[in-house]
Tab-separated table of C-alpha atoms in Angstrom:
chain	number	residue	atom	x	y	z
A	1	MET	CA	81.320	96.721	84.831
A	2	LEU	CA	79.539	93.940	86.675
A	3	GLY	CA	78.260	92.094	83.608
A	4	ASP	CA	80.777	92.375	80.783
A	5	GLY	CA	83.646	93.857	82.756
A	6	ASP	CA	86.768	92.794	84.574
A	7	ILE	CA	88.145	94.600	87.640
A	8	CYS	CA	91.858	94.074	88.383
A	9	ILE	CA	93.164	95.318	91.743
A	10	LYS	CA	96.861	94.701	91.045
A	11	LYS	CA	96.867	96.656	87.773
A	12	ARG	CA	94.226	99.161	88.972
A	13	ARG	CA	92.231	98.532	85.826
A	14	ILE	CA	88.610	98.258	84.726
A	15	LYS	CA	88.062	96.550	81.396
A	16	LEU	CA	84.797	96.091	79.490
A	17	ASN	CA	84.452	93.541	76.679
A	18	LEU	CA	81.582	94.153	74.274
A	19	GLY	CA	80.493	92.114	71.280
A	20	ASN	CA	80.047	94.137	68.104
A	21	SER	CA	76.250	93.789	68.218
A	22	LYS	CA	76.032	95.148	71.757
A	23	HIS	CA	78.447	97.929	70.817
A	24	GLU	CA	75.913	99.242	68.307
A	25	ILE	CA	73.084	99.175	70.872
A	26	TRP	CA	75.193	100.905	73.526
A	27	GLY	CA	76.151	103.888	71.367
A	28	ASN	CA	75.276	106.590	73.920
A	29	ILE	CA	76.796	104.631	76.793
A	30	ILE	CA	80.032	104.234	74.814
A	31	LYS	CA	80.259	108.009	74.406
A	32	LYS	CA	79.886	108.361	78.176
A	33	LEU	CA	82.613	105.764	78.784
A	34	THR	CA	85.117	107.604	76.622
A	35	SER	CA	84.351	110.837	78.480
A	36	LEU	CA	85.233	109.014	81.735
A	37	GLY	CA	88.668	108.076	80.438
A	38	PHE	CA	88.059	104.659	78.834
A	39	ARG	CA	90.191	103.878	75.781
A	40	ASN	CA	89.126	101.341	73.186
A	41	LYS	CA	90.792	98.524	71.283
A	42	ASP	CA	88.857	96.788	68.523
A	43	ASN	CA	89.159	93.440	66.792
A	44	GLU	CA	86.976	91.374	64.487
A	45	TYR	CA	84.687	89.988	67.174
A	46	LYS	CA	84.652	92.413	70.093
A	47	ARG	CA	85.466	95.886	71.373
A	48	THR	CA	87.496	96.350	74.549
A	49	TYR	CA	87.297	99.522	76.646
A	50	THR	CA	89.831	100.013	79.424
A	51	VAL	CA	90.439	102.647	82.085
A	52	TRP	CA	93.562	102.592	84.262
A	53	SER	CA	95.047	103.786	87.519
A	54	SER	CA	93.641	106.927	89.167
A	55	LYS	CA	90.782	107.179	86.647
A	56	ALA	CA	89.680	103.624	87.427
A	57	ILE	CA	89.807	104.317	91.155
A	58	ALA	CA	87.882	107.576	90.753
A	59	LEU	CA	85.202	105.788	88.725
A	60	THR	CA	84.606	103.111	91.380
A	61	GLN	CA	84.487	105.803	94.047
A	62	ARG	CA	81.776	107.622	92.066
A	63	VAL	CA	79.784	104.399	91.832
A	64	LEU	CA	79.918	103.915	95.602
A	65	ASP	CA	79.173	107.566	96.347
A	66	ASP	CA	75.494	106.691	95.965
A	67	SER	CA	74.523	105.395	99.418
A	68	ILE	CA	71.843	103.016	98.090
A	69	ILE	CA	74.174	101.493	95.485
A	70	LYS	CA	76.941	101.224	98.073
A	71	LEU	CA	74.687	99.420	100.546
A	72	MET	CA	73.444	97.054	97.844
A	73	ILE	CA	76.954	96.208	96.615
A	74	GLU	CA	78.278	95.718	100.153
A	75	ASP	CA	75.417	93.326	100.950
A	76	LEU	CA	75.786	91.375	97.685
A	77	SER	CA	79.576	91.199	98.079
A	78	LYS	CA	79.056	88.798	100.996
A	79	LEU	CA	77.831	86.117	98.585
A	80	VAL	CA	80.326	83.342	97.821
A	81	ASP	CA	80.509	84.035	94.071
A	82	ALA	CA	80.582	87.854	94.333
A	83	GLU	CA	84.338	88.253	93.806
A	84	LYS	CA	83.889	91.054	91.269
A	85	LEU	CA	81.875	93.092	93.755
A	86	ARG	CA	84.557	92.619	96.395
A	87	ARG	CA	87.213	93.796	93.947
A	88	LEU	CA	85.063	96.832	93.172
A	89	ILE	CA	84.979	97.785	96.862
A	90	ILE	CA	88.736	97.256	97.266
A	91	LEU	CA	89.546	99.342	94.193
A	92	ALA	CA	87.319	102.174	95.428
A	93	SER	CA	89.237	102.257	98.730
A	94	THR	CA	92.669	102.328	97.061
A	95	LYS	CA	94.767	105.376	97.839
A	96	VAL	CA	95.369	107.636	94.860
A	97	LYS	CA	98.828	109.153	94.767
A	98	PRO	CA	99.035	112.797	93.708
A	99	ILE	CA	99.807	113.345	90.036
A	100	GLY	CA	103.475	114.179	89.591
A	101	ASN	CA	104.425	112.805	93.026
A	102	SER	CA	107.037	110.490	91.482
A	103	SER	CA	108.030	112.525	88.436
A	104	VAL	CA	110.304	115.428	87.536
A	105	GLU	CA	110.231	117.946	84.727
A	106	VAL	CA	113.112	117.954	82.254
A	107	VAL	CA	113.009	120.590	79.492
A	108	GLY	CA	109.222	120.730	79.829
A	109	ILE	CA	108.790	116.936	79.770
A	110	ARG	CA	107.360	115.049	82.764
A	111	MET	CA	109.530	111.989	83.403
A	112	THR	CA	108.794	109.295	85.974
A	113	VAL	CA	111.439	108.335	88.541
A	114	SER	CA	111.934	104.565	88.342
A	115	ILE	CA	114.146	102.469	90.656
A	116	ASN	CA	115.347	98.916	89.977
A	117	ASN	CA	116.169	96.305	92.618
A	118	LYS	CA	119.847	97.391	92.642
A	119	GLY	CA	118.940	100.931	93.623
A	120	LEU	CA	119.697	102.402	90.199
A	121	VAL	CA	117.445	105.231	89.020
A	122	LYS	CA	116.039	105.935	85.579
A	123	LEU	CA	113.917	108.811	84.342
A	124	ILE	CA	111.396	107.462	81.858
A	125	VAL	CA	108.556	108.694	79.676
A	126	GLY	CA	106.424	106.446	77.477
A	127	ARG	CA	104.528	107.127	74.271
A	128	LYS	CA	102.439	104.916	71.991
A	129	ASP	CA	103.403	106.927	68.910
A	130	TYR	CA	106.949	106.353	67.633
A	131	GLU	CA	107.275	109.801	66.071
A	132	ASN	CA	106.219	111.387	69.370
A	133	ALA	CA	108.854	109.376	71.238
A	134	ILE	CA	111.532	110.361	68.716
A	135	GLU	CA	110.614	114.033	69.158
A	136	ILE	CA	110.998	113.725	72.949
A	137	GLN	CA	114.374	112.042	72.549
A	138	LYS	CA	115.463	114.811	70.184
A	139	ARG	CA	114.424	117.560	72.637
A	140	LEU	CA	116.341	115.907	75.468
A	141	ARG	CA	119.466	115.426	73.368
A	142	GLU	CA	119.348	119.016	72.152
A	143	ALA	CA	119.421	119.983	75.830
A	144	LYS	CA	122.598	117.877	76.252
A	145	TYR	CA	120.906	114.914	77.943
A	146	ASN	CA	121.892	111.592	76.367
A	147	ALA	CA	118.372	110.156	76.142
A	148	GLU	CA	117.910	106.586	74.921
A	149	LEU	CA	114.892	105.022	73.240
A	150	LYS	CA	113.564	101.476	73.316
A	151	HIS	CA	110.422	99.602	72.271
A	152	TRP	CA	108.702	98.212	75.381
A	153	GLY	CA	105.558	96.172	74.763
A	154	GLU	CA	103.070	98.392	72.974
A	155	ARG	CA	104.911	101.589	73.914
A	156	TYR	CA	108.095	103.438	73.096
A	157	VAL	CA	110.064	104.482	76.155
A	158	VAL	CA	112.521	107.371	76.248
A	159	TYR	CA	114.797	107.294	79.267
A	160	LEU	CA	117.813	108.746	81.034
A	161	ASN	CA	119.767	106.057	82.836
A	162	HIS	CA	121.467	106.333	86.225
A	163	SER	CA	124.906	107.234	84.878
A	164	GLU	CA	123.422	110.010	82.742
A	165	ILE	CA	121.479	111.471	85.682
A	166	ASN	CA	124.681	111.407	87.716
A	167	LYS	CA	126.373	113.703	85.168
A	168	HIS	CA	123.876	116.530	85.727
A	169	PRO	CA	123.745	118.160	89.191
A	170	GLU	CA	120.413	119.853	88.389
A	171	LEU	CA	118.860	116.426	87.711
A	172	ILE	CA	120.308	114.973	90.909
A	173	ILE	CA	118.683	117.725	92.952
A	174	LYS	CA	115.271	117.155	91.314
A	175	VAL	CA	115.452	113.367	91.592
A	176	CYS	CA	116.613	113.488	95.209
A	177	GLU	CA	113.615	115.605	96.183
A	178	VAL	CA	111.304	112.992	94.653
A	179	LEU	CA	113.172	110.131	96.307
A	180	LYS	CA	112.867	111.805	99.711
A	181	ARG	CA	109.075	112.036	99.266
A	182	MET	CA	108.916	108.430	98.060
A	183	LEU	CA	110.971	107.218	101.043
A	184	LYS	CA	108.766	109.052	103.531
A	185	GLU	CA	105.670	107.579	101.885
A	186	ALA	CA	107.095	104.030	101.842
A	187	ILE	CA	108.029	104.215	105.538
A	188	SER	CA	104.609	105.590	106.514
A	189	GLU	CA	102.909	102.747	104.615
A	190	GLY	CA	105.153	100.088	106.135
A	191	GLU	CA	106.685	99.065	102.799
A	192	GLU	CA	110.113	98.012	104.092
A	193	LYS	CA	111.433	96.457	100.880
A	194	ARG	CA	110.491	99.502	98.820
A	195	ALA	CA	111.967	101.829	101.459
A	196	ARG	CA	115.299	99.972	101.343
A	197	SER	CA	115.394	100.208	97.547
A	198	ILE	CA	114.722	103.960	97.665
A	199	ALA	CA	117.362	104.434	100.381
A	200	ARG	CA	119.928	102.638	98.194
A	201	ALA	CA	119.064	104.910	95.275
A	202	MET	CA	119.470	107.979	97.475
A	203	ALA	CA	122.884	106.772	98.621
A	204	LYS	CA	124.046	106.150	95.051
A	205	LEU	CA	123.037	109.702	94.082
A	206	ASN	CA	124.503	111.206	97.266
A	207	CYS	CA	121.115	112.658	98.144
A	208	GLN	CA	122.169	113.692	101.639
A	209	ASP	CA	123.845	116.715	100.094
A	210	PRO	CA	122.625	116.956	96.455
A	211	ALA	CA	123.871	120.536	96.030
A	212	GLN	CA	127.420	119.165	95.888
A	213	GLY	CA	126.598	117.326	92.699
A	214	PRO	CA	127.760	113.855	91.660
A	215	ARG	CA	130.356	111.970	93.565
A	216	ALA	CA	133.843	111.604	92.101
């Protein structure tokens, strides 16, 4: 991590870049990395191993759990050129949100609640494999949800847009419960802009009384 790696706070990511020769020498270490959640991407000259989000945070926390290592890193982080060590400490102190805190289950599929800057909600689920994404879309449509599919970067995203959610009272109830948790969290963390966006989404879905279903 400290030699061949990159630590990104914004993306909550740890990335290791290894030349092919070093990859051969590090065989046993590579096996350990994959067991910790790292995923690899190869090209002609190097191998890249990346771990994201909660797994990246958990890994840095494990590193700093050792009191001697923690003391050493904290002391070295005071050096002018020790930016990577400072990022390591910041990432380890990042709050991990509970899994499923911003998602709902629709016909056995976990879908993330996403809000745009206009306060419109989408339920989304992403897959790298196209056939897998098509299967999810098919399951949702068989359950009478008009799921759409688009290619987004390196992933395929299946989603239910705001107007589709608004047609299904059972979805409104589930989404409103998530939005209420998200609003409470945003307010407690002092994130005013995010709180306003969530409040707008709640108003558009009539979350004050979700049992009544969509507005006319």
